[in-house]
GROMACS .gro file of C-alpha atoms in nm:
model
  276
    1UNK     CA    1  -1.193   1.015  -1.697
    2UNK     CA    2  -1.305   1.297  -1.452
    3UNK     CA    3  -1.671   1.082  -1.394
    4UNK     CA    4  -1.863   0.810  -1.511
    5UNK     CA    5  -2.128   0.521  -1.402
    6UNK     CA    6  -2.074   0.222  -1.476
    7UNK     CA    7  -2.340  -0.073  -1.453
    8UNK     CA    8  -2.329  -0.434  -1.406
    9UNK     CA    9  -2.504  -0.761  -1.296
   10UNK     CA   10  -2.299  -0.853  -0.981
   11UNK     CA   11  -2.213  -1.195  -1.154
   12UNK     CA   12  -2.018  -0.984  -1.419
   13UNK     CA   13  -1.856  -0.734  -1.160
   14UNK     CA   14  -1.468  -0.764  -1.177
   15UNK     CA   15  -1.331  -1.031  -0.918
   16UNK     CA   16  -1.083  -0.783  -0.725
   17UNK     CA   17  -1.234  -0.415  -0.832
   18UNK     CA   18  -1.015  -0.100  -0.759
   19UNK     CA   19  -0.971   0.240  -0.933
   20UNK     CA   20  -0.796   0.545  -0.925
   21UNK     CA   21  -1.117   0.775  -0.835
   22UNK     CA   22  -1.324   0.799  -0.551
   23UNK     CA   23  -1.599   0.517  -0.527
   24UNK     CA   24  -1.967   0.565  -0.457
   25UNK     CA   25  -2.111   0.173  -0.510
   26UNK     CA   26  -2.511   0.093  -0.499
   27UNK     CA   27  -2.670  -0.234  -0.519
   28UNK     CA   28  -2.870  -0.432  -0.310
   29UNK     CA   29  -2.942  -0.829  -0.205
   30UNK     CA   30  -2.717  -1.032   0.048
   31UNK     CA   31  -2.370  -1.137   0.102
   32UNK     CA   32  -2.017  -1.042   0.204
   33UNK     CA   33  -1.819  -0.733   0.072
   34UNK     CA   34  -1.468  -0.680   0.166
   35UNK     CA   35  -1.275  -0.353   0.129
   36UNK     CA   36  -0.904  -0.392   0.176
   37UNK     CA   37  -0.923  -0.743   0.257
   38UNK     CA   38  -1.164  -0.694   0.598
   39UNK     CA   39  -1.504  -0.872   0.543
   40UNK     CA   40  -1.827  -0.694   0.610
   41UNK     CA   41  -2.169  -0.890   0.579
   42UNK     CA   42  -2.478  -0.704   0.408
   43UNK     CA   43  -2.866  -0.714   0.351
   44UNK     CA   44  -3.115  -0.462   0.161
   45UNK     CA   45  -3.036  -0.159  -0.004
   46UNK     CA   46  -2.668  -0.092   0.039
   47UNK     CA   47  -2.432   0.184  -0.054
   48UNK     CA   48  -2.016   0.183  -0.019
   49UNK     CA   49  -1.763   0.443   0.013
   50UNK     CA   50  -1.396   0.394  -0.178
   51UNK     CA   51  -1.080   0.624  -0.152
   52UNK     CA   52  -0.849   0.569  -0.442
   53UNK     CA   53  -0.714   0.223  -0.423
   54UNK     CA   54  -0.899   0.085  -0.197
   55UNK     CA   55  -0.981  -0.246  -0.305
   56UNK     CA   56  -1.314  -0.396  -0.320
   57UNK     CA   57  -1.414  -0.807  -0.348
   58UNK     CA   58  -1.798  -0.900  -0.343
   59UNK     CA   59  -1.977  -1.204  -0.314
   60UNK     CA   60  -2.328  -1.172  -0.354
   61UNK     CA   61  -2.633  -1.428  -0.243
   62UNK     CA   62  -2.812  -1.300  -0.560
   63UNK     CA   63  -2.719  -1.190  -0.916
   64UNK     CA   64  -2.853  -0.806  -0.837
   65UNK     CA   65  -2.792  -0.501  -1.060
   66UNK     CA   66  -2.479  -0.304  -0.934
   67UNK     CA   67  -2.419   0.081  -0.968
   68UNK     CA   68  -2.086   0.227  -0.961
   69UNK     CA   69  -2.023   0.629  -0.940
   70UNK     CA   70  -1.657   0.714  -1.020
   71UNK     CA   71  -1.505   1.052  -0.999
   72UNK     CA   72  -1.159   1.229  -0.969
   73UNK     CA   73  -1.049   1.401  -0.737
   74UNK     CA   74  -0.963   1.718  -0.969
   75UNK     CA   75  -1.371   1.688  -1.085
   76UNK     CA   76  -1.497   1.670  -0.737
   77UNK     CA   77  -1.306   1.719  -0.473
   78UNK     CA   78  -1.456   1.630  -0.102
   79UNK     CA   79  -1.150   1.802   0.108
   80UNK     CA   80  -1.295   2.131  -0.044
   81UNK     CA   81  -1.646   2.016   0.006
   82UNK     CA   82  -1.627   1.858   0.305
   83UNK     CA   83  -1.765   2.143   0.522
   84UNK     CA   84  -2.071   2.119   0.318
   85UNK     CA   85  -2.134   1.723   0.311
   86UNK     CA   86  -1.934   1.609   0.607
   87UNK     CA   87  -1.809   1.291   0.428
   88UNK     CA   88  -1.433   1.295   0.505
   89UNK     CA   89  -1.390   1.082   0.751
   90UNK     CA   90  -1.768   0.968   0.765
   91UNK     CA   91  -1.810   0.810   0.456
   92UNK     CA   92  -1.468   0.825   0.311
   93UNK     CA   93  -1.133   0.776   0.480
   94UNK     CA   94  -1.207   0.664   0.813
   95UNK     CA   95  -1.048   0.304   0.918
   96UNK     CA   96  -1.206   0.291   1.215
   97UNK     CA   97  -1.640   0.244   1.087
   98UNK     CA   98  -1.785   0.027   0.812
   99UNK     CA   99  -1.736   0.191   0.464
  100UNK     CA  100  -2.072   0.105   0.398
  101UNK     CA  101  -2.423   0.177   0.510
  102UNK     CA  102  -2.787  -0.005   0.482
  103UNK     CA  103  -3.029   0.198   0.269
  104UNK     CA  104  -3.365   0.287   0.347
  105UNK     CA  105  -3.536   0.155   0.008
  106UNK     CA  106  -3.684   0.533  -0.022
  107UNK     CA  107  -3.325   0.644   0.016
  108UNK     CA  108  -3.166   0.367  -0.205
  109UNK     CA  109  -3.448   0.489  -0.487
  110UNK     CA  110  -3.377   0.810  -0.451
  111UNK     CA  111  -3.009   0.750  -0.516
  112UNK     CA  112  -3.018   0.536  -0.808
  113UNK     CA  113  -3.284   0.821  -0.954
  114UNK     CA  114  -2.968   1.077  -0.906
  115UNK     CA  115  -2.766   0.842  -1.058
  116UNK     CA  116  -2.943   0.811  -1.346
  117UNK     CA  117  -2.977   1.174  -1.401
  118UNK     CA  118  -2.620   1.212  -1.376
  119UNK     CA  119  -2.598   0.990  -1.672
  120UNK     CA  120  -2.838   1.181  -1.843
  121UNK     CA  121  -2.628   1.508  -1.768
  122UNK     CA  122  -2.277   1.288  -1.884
  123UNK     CA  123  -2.437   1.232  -2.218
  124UNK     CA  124  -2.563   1.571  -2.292
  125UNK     CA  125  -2.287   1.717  -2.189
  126UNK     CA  126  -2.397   2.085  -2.244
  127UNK     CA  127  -2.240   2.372  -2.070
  128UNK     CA  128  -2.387   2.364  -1.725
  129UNK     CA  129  -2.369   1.946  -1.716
  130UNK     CA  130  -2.054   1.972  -1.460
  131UNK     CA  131  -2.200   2.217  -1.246
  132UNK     CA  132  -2.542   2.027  -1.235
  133UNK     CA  133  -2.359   1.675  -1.197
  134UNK     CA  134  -2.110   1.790  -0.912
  135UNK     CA  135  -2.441   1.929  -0.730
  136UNK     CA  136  -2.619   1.577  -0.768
  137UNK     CA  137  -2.282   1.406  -0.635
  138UNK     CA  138  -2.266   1.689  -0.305
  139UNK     CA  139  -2.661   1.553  -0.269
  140UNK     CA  140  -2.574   1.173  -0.231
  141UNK     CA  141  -2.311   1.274  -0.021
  142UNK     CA  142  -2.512   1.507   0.165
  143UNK     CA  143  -2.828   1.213   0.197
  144UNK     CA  144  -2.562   0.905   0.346
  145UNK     CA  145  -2.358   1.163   0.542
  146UNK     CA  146  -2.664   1.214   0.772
  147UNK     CA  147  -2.838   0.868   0.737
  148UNK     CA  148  -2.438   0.770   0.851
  149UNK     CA  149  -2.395   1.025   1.181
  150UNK     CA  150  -2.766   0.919   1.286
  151UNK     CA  151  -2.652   0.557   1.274
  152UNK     CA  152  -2.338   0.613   1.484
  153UNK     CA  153  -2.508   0.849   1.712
  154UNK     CA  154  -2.787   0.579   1.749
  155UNK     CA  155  -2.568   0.281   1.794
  156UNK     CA  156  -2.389   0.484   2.092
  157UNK     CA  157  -2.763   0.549   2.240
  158UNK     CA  158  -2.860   0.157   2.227
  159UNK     CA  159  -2.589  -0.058   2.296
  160UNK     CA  160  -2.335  -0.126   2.523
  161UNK     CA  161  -2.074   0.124   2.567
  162UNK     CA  162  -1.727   0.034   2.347
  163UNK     CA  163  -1.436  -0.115   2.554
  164UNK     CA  164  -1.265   0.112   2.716
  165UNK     CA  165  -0.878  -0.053   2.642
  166UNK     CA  166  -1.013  -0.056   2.246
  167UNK     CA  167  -1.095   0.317   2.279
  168UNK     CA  168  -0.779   0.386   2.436
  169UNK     CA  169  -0.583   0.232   2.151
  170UNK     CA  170  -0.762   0.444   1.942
  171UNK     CA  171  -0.653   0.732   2.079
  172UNK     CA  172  -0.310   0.590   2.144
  173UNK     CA  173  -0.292   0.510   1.766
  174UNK     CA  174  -0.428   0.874   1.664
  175UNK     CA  175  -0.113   1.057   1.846
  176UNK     CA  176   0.134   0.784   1.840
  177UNK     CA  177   0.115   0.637   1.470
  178UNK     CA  178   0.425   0.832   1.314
  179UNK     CA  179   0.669   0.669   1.561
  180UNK     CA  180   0.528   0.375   1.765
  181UNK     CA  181   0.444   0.160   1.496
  182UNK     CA  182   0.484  -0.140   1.682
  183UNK     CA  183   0.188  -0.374   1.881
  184UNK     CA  184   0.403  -0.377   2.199
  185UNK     CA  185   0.434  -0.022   2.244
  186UNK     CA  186   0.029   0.014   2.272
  187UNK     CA  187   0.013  -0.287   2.488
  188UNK     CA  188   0.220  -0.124   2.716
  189UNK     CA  189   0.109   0.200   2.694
  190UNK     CA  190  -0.205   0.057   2.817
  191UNK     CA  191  -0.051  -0.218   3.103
  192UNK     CA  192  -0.227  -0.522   2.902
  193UNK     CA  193  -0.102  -0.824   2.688
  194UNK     CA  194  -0.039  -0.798   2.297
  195UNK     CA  195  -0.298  -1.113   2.314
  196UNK     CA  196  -0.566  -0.894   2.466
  197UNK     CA  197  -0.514  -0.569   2.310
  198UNK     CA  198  -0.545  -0.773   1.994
  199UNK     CA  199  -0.876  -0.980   2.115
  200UNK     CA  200  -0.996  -0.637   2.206
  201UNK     CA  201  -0.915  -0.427   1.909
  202UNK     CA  202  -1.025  -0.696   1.682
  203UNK     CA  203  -1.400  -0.737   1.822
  204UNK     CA  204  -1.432  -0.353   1.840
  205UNK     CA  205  -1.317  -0.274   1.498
  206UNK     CA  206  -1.316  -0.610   1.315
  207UNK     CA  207  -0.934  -0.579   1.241
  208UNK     CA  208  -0.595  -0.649   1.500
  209UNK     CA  209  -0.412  -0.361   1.621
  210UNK     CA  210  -0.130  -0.433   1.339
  211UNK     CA  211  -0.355  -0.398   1.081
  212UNK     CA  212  -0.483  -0.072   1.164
  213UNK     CA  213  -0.170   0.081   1.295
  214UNK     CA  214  -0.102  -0.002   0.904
  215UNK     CA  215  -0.432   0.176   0.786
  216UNK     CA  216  -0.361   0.446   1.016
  217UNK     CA  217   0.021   0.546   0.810
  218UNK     CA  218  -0.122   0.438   0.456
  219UNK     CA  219  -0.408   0.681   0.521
  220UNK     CA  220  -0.201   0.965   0.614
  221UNK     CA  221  -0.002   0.880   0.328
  222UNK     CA  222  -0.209   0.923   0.081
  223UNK     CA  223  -0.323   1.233   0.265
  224UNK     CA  224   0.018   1.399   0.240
  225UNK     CA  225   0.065   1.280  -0.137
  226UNK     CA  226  -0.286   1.413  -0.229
  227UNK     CA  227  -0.316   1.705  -0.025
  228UNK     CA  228   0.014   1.867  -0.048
  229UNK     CA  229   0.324   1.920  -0.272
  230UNK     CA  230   0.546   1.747   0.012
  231UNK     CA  231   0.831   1.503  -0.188
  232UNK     CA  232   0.791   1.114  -0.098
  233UNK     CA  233   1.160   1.195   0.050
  234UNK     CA  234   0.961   1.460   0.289
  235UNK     CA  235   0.670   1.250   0.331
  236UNK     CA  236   0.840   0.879   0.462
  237UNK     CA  237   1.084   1.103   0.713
  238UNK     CA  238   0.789   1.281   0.821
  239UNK     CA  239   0.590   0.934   0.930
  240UNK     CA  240   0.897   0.793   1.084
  241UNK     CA  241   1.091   0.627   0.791
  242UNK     CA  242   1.421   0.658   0.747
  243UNK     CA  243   1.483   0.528   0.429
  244UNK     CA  244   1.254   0.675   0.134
  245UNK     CA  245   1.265   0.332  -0.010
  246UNK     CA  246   1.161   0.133   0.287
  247UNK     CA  247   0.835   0.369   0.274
  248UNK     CA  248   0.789   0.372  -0.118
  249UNK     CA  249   0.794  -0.044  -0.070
  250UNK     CA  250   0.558  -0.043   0.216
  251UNK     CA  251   0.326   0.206   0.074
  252UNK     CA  252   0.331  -0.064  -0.285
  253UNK     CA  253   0.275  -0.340  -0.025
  254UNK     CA  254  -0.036  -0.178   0.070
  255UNK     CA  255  -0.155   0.003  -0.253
  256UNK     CA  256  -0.064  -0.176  -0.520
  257UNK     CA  257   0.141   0.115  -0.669
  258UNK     CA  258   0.449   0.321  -0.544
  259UNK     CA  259   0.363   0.685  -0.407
  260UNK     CA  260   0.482   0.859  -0.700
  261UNK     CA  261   0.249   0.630  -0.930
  262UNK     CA  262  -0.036   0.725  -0.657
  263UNK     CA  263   0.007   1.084  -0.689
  264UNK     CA  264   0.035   1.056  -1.061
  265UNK     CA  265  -0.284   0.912  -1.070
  266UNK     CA  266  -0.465   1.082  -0.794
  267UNK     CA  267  -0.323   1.407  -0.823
  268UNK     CA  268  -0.286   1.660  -0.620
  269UNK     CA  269  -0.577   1.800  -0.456
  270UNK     CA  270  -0.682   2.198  -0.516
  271UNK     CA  271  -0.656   2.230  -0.154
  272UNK     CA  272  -0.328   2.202  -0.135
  273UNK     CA  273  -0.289   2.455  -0.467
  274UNK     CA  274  -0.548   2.677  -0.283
  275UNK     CA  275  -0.279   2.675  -0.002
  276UNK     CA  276   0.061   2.770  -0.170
   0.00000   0.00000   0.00000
């Protein structure tokens, strides 16, 4: 399957729901949604953001409709596009912001219209239906790319600046990830406790220090087995394990499947073709 929609009531959507394929996920009402076992509350008209594997639990307030746009990374890929939508590492593949976002109802409308039509274009399936589909999929992206940056830039505008030890752990984390993959290193990097780096971290991000120095080498992960024809072998030694086993355990931990069932089932993104 290089795309589909699927549709559900949210009282019929699978307990523990992960995939393969990028996730675009549009519904609306009240309740909780976690991705990768963090919890994020919701209201309105909402929209959500999955990288292969991540996996999604939702409990909902009310038994809403629920629209879910899968597609593979060989049918659209958003490393190639990304220049155009700016959703790497908005919407997709950032650990760091909410995978989500809160509608506008006109916006949320809109969307589920585009889905539709991509249906419409699945079904016909005449010669230009890719082409037109992969344009409606760059538009969604497009639409919650810039409803996304005007959020962020707003939220930095209005409230209270971030704290400044949180920030620095961010940046810490960014440079440091491959080799300093333990909480005490960060703590002392920055002169404070492992208690209140974590109190810190955890009220800036929603998530301790550990478990994003864990996002932080899963992510890259699955950005060296998508996005180039590095071995596993290559990849673990290059984020600072020494035993290719070790990493292809820790990565399963995480994912649910070893690295070489990941990039089985991912593939391997034309970028990296595009590059040899």
């Amino acid at each position: 399957m290089e795309i589909k929609i699927l549709s559900y009531r949210i009282s019929d959507f699978p307990s523990h729901f992960t995939t393969e394929n990028y996730s675009v996920v549009l519904w609306k009402g009240s309740g909780v949604f976690s991705v990768d076992d963090i919890n994020y509350s919701y209201k309105g008209y909402n929209i959500l953001f999955l990288s292969p594997y991540q996996k999604l639990k939702l409990v909902s307030e009310t038994d809403e409709n629920i629209d879910v746009l899968l597609f593979h990374g060989d049918f659209y890929c958003i490393e190639y596009h990304k220049e155009e939508v700016a959703c790497n590492g908005l919407l997709f593949n950032n650990i760091y912001l909410n995978p989500g976002i809160e509608l506008s109802k006109e916006n949320y409308e809109y969307i589920l219209e585009l889905f539709n039509h991509i249906k419409k274009e699945e079904t016909e399936n005449h010669q230009f239906s890719q082409s037109i589909i992969k344009t409606y999929i760059q538009l969604i992206l497009a639409i919650c790319s810039k409803q996304k940056s005007g959020i962020e830039n707003t939220s930095v505008i209005n409230e209270k600046l971030p704290n400044k030890n949180a920030v620095e752990f961010q940046k810490l984390l960014e440079i440091n990830f491959k080799n300093e993959k333990e909480l005490s290193f960060y703590s002392d990097q920055l002169n404070i406790t492992n208690n209140t780096l974590s109190k810190v971290v955890k009220k800036e991000f929603s998530k301790t220090p550990t478990q994003l120095i864990n996002e932080r080498i899963i992510l890259e992960s699955k950005k060296l087995l998508h996005l180039t024809y590095r071995s596993i072998k290559e990849i673990a030694s290059e984020l600072g394990f020494d035993d290719e086993f070790y990493f292809s355990r820790y990565f399963k931990k995480a994912m649910g499947c070893s690295p070489k069932q990941y990039r089985e089932k991912v593939g391997i993104s034309v970028v990296a073709k595009m590059s040899m």
